[in-house]
CSV table of C-alpha atoms in Angstrom, one decimal:
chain,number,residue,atom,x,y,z
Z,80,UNK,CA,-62.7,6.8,-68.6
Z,81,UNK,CA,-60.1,10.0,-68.4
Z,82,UNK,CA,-58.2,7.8,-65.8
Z,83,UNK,CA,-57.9,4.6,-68.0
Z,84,UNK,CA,-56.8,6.7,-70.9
Z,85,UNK,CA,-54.4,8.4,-68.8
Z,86,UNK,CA,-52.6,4.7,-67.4
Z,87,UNK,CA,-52.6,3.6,-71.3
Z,88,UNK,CA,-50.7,6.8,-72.1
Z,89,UNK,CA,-48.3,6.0,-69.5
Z,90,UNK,CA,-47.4,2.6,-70.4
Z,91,UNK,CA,-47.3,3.3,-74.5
Z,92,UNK,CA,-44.8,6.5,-73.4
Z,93,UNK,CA,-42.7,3.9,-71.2
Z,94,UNK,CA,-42.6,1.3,-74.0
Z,95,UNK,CA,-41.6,4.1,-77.3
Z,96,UNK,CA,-39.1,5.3,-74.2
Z,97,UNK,CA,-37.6,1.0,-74.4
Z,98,UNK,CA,-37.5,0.9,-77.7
Z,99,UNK,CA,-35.2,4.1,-78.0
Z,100,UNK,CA,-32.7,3.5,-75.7
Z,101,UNK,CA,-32.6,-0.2,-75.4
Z,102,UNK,CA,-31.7,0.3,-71.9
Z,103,UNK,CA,-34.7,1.1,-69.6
Z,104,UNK,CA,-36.5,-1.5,-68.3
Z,105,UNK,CA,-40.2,-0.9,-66.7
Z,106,UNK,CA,-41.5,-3.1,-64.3
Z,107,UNK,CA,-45.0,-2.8,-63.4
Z,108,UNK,CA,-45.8,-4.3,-59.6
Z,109,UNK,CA,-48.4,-6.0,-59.2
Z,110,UNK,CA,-51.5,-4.2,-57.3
Z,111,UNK,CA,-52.0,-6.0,-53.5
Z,112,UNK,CA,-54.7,-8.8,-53.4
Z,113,UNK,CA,-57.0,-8.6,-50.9
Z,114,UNK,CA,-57.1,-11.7,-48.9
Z,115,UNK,CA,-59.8,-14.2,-49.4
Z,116,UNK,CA,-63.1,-13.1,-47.3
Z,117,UNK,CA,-61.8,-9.8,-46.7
Z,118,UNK,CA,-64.5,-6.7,-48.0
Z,119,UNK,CA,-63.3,-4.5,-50.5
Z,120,UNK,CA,-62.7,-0.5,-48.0
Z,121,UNK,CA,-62.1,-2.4,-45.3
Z,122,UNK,CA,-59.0,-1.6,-43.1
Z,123,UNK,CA,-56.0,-3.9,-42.9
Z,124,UNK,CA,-55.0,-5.0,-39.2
Z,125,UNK,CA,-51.6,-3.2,-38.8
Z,126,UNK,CA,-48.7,-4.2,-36.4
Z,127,UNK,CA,-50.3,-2.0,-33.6
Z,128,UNK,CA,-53.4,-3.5,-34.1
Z,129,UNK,CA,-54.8,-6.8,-32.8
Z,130,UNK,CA,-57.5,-8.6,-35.1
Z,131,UNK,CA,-60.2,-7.3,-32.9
Z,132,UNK,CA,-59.2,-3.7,-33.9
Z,133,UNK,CA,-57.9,-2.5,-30.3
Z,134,UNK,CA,-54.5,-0.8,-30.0
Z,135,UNK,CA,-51.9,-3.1,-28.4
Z,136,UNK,CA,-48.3,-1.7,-27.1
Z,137,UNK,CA,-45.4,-1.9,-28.8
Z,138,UNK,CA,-42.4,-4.0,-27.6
Z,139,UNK,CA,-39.8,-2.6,-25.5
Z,140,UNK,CA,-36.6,-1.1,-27.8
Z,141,UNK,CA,-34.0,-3.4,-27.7
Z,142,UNK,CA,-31.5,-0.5,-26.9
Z,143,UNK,CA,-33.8,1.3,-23.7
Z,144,UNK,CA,-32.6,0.2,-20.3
Z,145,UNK,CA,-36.0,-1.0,-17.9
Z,146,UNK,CA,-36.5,1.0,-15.4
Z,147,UNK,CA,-34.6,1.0,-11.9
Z,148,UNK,CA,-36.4,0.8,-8.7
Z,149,UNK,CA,-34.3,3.2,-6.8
Z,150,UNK,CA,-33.8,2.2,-2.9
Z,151,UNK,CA,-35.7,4.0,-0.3
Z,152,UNK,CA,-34.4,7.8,0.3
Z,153,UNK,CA,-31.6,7.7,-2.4
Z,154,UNK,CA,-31.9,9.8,-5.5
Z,155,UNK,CA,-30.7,9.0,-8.9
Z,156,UNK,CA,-27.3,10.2,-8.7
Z,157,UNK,CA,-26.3,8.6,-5.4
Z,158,UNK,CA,-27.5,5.3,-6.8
Z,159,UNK,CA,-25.5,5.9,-9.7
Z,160,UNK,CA,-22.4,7.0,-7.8
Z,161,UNK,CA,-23.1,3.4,-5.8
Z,162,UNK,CA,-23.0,1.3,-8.7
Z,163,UNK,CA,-20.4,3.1,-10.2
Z,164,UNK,CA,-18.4,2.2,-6.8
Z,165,UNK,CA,-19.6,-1.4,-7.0
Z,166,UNK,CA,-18.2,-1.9,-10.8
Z,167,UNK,CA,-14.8,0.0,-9.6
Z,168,UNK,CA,-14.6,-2.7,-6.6
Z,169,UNK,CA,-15.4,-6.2,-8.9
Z,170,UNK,CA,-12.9,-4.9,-11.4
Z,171,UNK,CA,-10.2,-4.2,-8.3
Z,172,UNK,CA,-10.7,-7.8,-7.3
Z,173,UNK,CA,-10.3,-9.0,-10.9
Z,174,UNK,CA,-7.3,-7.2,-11.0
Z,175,UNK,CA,-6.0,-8.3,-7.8
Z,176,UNK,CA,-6.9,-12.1,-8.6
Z,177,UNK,CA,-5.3,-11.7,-12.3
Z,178,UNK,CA,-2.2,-10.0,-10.7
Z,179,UNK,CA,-1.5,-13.0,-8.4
Z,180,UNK,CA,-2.1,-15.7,-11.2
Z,181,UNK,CA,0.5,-13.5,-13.0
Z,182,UNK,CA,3.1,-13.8,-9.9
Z,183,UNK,CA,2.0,-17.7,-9.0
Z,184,UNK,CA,3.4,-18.3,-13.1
Z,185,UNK,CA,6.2,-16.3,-13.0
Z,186,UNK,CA,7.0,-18.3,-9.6
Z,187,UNK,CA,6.6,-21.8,-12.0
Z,188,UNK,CA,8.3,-20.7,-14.9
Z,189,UNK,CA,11.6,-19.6,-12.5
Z,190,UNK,CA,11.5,-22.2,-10.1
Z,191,UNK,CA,11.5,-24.6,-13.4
Z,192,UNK,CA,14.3,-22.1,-14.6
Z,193,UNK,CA,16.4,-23.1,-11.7
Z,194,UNK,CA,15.7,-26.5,-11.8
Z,195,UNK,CA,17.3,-27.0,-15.1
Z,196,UNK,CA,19.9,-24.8,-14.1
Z,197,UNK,CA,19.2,-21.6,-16.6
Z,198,UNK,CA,19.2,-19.1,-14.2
Z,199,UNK,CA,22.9,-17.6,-13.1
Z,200,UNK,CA,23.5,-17.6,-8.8
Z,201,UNK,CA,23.1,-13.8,-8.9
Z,202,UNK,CA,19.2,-13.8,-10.4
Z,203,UNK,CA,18.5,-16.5,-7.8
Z,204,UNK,CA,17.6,-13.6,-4.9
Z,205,UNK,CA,16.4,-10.0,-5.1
Z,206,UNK,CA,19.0,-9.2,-1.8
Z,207,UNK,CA,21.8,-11.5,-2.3
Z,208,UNK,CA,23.0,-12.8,1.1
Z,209,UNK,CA,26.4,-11.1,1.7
Z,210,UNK,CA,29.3,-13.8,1.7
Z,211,UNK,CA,31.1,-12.2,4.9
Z,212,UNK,CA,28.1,-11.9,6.7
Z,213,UNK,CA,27.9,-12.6,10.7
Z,214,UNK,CA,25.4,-12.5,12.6
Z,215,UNK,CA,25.5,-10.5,16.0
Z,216,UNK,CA,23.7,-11.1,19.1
Z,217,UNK,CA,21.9,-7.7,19.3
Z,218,UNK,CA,18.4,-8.3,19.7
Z,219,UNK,CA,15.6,-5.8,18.4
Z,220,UNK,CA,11.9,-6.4,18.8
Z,221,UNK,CA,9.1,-4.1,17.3
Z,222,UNK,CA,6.3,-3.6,19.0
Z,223,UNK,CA,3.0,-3.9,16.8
Z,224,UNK,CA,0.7,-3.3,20.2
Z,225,UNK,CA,-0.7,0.2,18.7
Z,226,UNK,CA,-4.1,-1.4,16.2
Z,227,UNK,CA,-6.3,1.0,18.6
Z,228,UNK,CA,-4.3,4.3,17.6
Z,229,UNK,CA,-4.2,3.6,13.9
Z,230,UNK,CA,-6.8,3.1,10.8
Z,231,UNK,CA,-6.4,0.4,8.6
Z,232,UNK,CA,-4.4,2.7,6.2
Z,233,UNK,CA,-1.9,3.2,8.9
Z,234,UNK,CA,-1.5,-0.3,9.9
Z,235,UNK,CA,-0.8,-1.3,6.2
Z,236,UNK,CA,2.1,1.1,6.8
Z,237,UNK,CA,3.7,0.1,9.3
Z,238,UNK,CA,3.3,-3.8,8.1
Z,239,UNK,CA,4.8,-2.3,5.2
Z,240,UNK,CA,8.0,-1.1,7.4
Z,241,UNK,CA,7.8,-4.4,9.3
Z,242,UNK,CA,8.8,-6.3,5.8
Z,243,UNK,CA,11.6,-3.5,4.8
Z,244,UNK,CA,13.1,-4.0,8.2
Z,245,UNK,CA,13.0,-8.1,7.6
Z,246,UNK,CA,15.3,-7.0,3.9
Z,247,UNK,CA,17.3,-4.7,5.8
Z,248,UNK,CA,18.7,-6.9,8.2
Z,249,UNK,CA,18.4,-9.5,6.0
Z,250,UNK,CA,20.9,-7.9,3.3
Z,251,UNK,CA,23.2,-6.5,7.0
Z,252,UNK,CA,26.5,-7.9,7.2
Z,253,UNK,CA,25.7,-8.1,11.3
Z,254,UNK,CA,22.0,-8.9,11.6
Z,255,UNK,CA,20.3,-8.6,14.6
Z,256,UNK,CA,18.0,-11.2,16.4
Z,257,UNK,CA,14.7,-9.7,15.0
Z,258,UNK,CA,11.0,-10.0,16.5
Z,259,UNK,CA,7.5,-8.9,16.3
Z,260,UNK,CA,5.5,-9.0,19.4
Z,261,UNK,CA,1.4,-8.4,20.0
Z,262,UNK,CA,1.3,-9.4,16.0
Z,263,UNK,CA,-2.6,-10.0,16.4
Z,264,UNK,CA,-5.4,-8.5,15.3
Z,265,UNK,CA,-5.7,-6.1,12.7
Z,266,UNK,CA,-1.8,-6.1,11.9
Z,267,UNK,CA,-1.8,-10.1,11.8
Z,268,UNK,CA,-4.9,-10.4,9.2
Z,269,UNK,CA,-2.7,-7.7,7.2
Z,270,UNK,CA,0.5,-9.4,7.4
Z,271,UNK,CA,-1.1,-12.6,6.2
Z,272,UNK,CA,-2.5,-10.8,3.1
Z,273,UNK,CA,1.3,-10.5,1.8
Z,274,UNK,CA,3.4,-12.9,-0.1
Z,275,UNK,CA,5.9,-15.2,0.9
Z,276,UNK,CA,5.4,-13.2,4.5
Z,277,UNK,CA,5.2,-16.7,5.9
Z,278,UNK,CA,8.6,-17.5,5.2
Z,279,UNK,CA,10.0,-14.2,6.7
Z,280,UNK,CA,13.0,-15.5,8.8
Z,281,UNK,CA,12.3,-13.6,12.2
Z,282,UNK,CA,10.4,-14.5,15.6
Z,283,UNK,CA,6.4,-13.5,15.9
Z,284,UNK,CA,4.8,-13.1,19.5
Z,285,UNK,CA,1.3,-13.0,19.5
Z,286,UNK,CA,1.7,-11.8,22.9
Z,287,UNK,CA,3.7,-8.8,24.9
Z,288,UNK,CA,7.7,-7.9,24.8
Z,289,UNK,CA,6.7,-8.2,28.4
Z,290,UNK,CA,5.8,-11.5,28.6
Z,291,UNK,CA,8.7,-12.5,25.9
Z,292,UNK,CA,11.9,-10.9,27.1
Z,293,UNK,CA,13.1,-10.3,30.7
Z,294,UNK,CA,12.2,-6.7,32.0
Z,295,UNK,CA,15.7,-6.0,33.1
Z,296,UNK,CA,17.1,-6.2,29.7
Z,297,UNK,CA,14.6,-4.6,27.9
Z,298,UNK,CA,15.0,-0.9,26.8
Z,299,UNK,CA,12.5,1.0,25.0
Z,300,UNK,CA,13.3,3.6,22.0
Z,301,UNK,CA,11.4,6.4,22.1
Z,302,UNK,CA,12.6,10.0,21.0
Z,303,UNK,CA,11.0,11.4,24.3
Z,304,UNK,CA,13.4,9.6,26.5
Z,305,UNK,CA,16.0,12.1,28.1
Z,306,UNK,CA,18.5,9.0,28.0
Z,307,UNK,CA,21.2,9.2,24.9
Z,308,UNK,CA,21.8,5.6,23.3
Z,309,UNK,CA,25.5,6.1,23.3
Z,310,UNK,CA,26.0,1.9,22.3
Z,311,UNK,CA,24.4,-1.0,21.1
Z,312,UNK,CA,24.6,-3.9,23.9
Z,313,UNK,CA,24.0,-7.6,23.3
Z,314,UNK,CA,22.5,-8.2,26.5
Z,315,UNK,CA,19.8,-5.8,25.8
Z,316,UNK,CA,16.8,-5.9,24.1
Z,317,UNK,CA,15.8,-2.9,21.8
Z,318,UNK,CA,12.2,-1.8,21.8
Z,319,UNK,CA,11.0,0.4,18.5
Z,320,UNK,CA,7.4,0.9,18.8
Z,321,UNK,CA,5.3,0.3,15.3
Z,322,UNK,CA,3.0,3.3,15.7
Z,323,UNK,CA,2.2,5.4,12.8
Z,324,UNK,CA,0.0,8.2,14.8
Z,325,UNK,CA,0.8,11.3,12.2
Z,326,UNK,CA,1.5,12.8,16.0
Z,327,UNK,CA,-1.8,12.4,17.5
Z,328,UNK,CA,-0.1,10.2,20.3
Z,329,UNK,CA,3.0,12.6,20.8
Z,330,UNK,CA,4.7,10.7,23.6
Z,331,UNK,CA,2.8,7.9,23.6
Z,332,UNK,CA,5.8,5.0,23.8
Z,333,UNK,CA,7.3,7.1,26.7
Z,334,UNK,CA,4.8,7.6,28.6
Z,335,UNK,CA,3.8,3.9,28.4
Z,336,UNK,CA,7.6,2.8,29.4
Z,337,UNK,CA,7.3,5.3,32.7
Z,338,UNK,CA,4.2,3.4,33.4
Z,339,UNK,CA,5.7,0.3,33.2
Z,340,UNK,CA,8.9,1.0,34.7
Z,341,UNK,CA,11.5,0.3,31.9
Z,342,UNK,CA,14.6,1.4,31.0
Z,343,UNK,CA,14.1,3.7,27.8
Z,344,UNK,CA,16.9,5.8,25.6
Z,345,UNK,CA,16.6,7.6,21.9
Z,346,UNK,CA,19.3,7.4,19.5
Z,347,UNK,CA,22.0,10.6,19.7
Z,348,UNK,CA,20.9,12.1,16.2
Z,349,UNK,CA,20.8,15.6,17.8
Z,350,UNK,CA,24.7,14.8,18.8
Z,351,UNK,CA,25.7,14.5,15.1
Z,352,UNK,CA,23.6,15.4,12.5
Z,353,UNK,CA,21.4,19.0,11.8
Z,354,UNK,CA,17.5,18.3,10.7
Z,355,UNK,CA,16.1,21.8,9.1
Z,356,UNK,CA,12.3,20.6,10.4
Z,357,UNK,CA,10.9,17.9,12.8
Z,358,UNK,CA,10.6,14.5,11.5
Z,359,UNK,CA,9.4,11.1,12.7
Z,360,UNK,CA,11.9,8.4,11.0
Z,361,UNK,CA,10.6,4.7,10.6
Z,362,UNK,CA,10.1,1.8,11.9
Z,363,UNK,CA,13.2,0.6,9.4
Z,364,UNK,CA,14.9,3.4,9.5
Z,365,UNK,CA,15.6,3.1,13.1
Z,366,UNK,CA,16.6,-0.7,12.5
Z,367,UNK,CA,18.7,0.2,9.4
Z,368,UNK,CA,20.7,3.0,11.6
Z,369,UNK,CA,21.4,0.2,14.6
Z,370,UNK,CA,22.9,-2.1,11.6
Z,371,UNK,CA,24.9,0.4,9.9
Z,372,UNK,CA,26.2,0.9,13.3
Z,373,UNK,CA,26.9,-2.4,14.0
Z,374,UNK,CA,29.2,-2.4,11.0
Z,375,UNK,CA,30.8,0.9,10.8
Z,376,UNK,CA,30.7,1.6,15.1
Z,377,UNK,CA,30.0,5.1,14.0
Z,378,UNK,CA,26.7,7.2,14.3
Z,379,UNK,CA,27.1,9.9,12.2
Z,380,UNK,CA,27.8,7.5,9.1
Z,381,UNK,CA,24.7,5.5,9.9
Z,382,UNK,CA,22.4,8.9,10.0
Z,383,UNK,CA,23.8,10.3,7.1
Z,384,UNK,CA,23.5,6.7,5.5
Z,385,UNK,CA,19.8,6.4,6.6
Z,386,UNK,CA,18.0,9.4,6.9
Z,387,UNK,CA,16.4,10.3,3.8
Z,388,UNK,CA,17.4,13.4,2.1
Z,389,UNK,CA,14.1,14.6,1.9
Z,390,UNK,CA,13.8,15.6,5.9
Z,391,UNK,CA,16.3,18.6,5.2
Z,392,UNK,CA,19.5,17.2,6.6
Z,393,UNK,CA,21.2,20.9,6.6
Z,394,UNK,CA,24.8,19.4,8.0
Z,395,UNK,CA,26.7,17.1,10.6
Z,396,UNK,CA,27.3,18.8,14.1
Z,397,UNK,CA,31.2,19.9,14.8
Z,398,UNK,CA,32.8,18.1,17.7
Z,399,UNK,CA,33.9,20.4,20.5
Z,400,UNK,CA,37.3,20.2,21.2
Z,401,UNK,CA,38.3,19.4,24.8
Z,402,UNK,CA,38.3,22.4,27.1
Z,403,UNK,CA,36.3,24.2,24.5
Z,404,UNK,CA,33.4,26.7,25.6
Z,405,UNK,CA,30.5,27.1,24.5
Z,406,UNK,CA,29.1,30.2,22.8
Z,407,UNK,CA,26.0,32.1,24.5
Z,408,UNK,CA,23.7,31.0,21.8
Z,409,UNK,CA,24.4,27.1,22.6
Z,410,UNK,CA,21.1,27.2,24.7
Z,411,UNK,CA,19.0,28.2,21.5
Z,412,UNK,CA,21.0,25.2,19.4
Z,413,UNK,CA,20.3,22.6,22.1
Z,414,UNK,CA,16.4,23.5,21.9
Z,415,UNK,CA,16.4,22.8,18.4
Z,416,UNK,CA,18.4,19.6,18.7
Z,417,UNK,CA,16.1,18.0,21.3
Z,418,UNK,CA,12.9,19.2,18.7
Z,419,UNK,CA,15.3,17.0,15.8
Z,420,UNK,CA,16.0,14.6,18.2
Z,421,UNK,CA,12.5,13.6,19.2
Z,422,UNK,CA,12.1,12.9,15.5
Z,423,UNK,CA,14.4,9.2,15.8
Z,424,UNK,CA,13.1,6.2,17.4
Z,425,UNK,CA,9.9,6.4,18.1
Z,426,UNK,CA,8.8,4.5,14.9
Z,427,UNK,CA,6.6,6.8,13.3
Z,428,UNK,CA,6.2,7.4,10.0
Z,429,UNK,CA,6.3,11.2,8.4
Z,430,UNK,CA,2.9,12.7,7.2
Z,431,UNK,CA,2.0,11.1,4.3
């Protein structure tokens, strides 16, 4: 036939083609046997196929995600957002649990250090001790009675100021008998969370000042107080109230020692030292002024050594001469001395 001739032309041109060049090969493949049984025009089952004929699905693509089931009432991209959230909070917690490993070998590897004696005295602390350090017999307590006025946020403030007070009178060469009373609650579980916070070296009452100090000697610091805190006394105990309220609870700490009848004072910052706005110093602030007073018996060093430069200290207040009047716009300057003055000692901490 024309087609047989054709397929013989073929193979004689591919073979004269061998022959010339010496290099092209032809392979003929070999035509598909049709299995034993099977009618010649009939169909071939294919994949899709079962041996019946009927259509049969496809397996899943190893690449397509199955379909999510989203939970009553939230669309797609709040569910995503949720997971999203989820994943961000397992990887915090890895972090966190790898971070402390981190510390707990670091902890081996120096306390091994200074075992075999590899570590010089001065790497031993972060704050050495000082060498001429004496204790004094001032005693300052802060109050941590406030978990109703704060959020958590807050509270992990002012534990935050709690554990820079503990290095600032531990590195003060007069320390002061320090405490934390009403450490319950919220503040306690937060305090717990930090390292080493166990082996902070100052007194923790679960309950009241009240109940722990004698209500004659107690005297609460709170920037409200008319009363000027002129010295530090050692039979006195010095209240600073651990509230970080943003001012929401302007005047709490002095109302509350009115209602409780004790004796209350702020520190004289408005006698010494200009603030350009209205700021709330810190729990450790507060503390660190008392200490640098009880070295240096002067106020205006310990403001300007405290208070951070960032609260606009615009300059320290001349003394007056004795016998010295004052001008007609002293009024005006006391009003804005009592407004910086209600910024110290009530333990709260700046916006922010």
């Amino acid at each position: 036939t024309m087609s047989d001739n054709a397929g013989s032309a073929a193979v004689e041109a591919a073979s004269a083609s061998t022959h010339k060049g010496g290099e092209l090969a032809v392979q003929h493949a070999e035509p598909a046997q049709p299995e034993a049984g099977a009618v010649e025009g009939s169909a071939v089952p294919t994949a899709a196929e079962g041996t019946n004929g009927n259509a049969t699905a496809l397996p899943d693509h190893p690449r397509r995600r199955p379909k999510v089931e989203l939970p009553p009432g939230m669309t797609k991209n709040q569910y995503k957002r949720m997971k999203r959230k989820e994943h961000w909070e397992e990887e915090r917690q890895k972090t966190k649990l790898k971070r402390k490993e981190e510390r707990l070998r670091y902890k081996e590897r120096r306390r091994a250090l200074v075992r075999a004696g590899a570590l010089p005295r001065s790497a031993l602390k972060r704050y050495k001790i000082r060498e001429d350090q004496e204790p004094s017999n001032v005693t300052v307590a802060i109050d941590l009675d406030f978990d109703k006025y704060m959020s958590d946020k807050d509270i992990k403030k002012v534990i935050k100021q709690v554990q820079n007070s503990y290095g600032a009178n531990r590195r003060a060469k007069h320390p002061v008998k320090l405490h934390a009373t009403s450490l319950s609650g919220r503040s306690q579980a937060r305090i717990d969370e930090l390292d080493g916070a166990a082996n902070w070296a100052f007194e923790r009452h679960a309950t009241s000042y009240l109940e722990v100090f004698d209500k004659e000697r107690i005297v609460y610091l709170t920037s409200d107080s008319p009363n000027v805190l002129e010295d530090l006394s050692e039979n006195d105990v010095y209240i600073i109230g651990g509230l970080v309220d943003h001012n929401n609870h302007k005047g709490l700490t002095y109302k509350l020692a009115q209602e409780r009848g004790l004796r209350h004072a702020r520190l004289p910052i408005d006698k010494f030292v200009q603030l350009s706005t209205r700021h709330v110093l810190t729990v450790n602030h507060v503390l660190e002024i008392m200490l640098h007073f009880l070295e240096t018996r002067n106020w205006r060093d310990s403001f300007l050594a405290v208070i951070p430069s960032r609260t606009g200290i615009e300059g320290e207040v001349e003394e007056k001469k004795d016998g010295e009047e004052s001008s007609s716009d002293d009024s005006d300057d006391d009003a804005d001395d009592d407004d910086a003055a209600e910024a110290v000692g009530e333990a709260r901490a700046g916006a922010g």
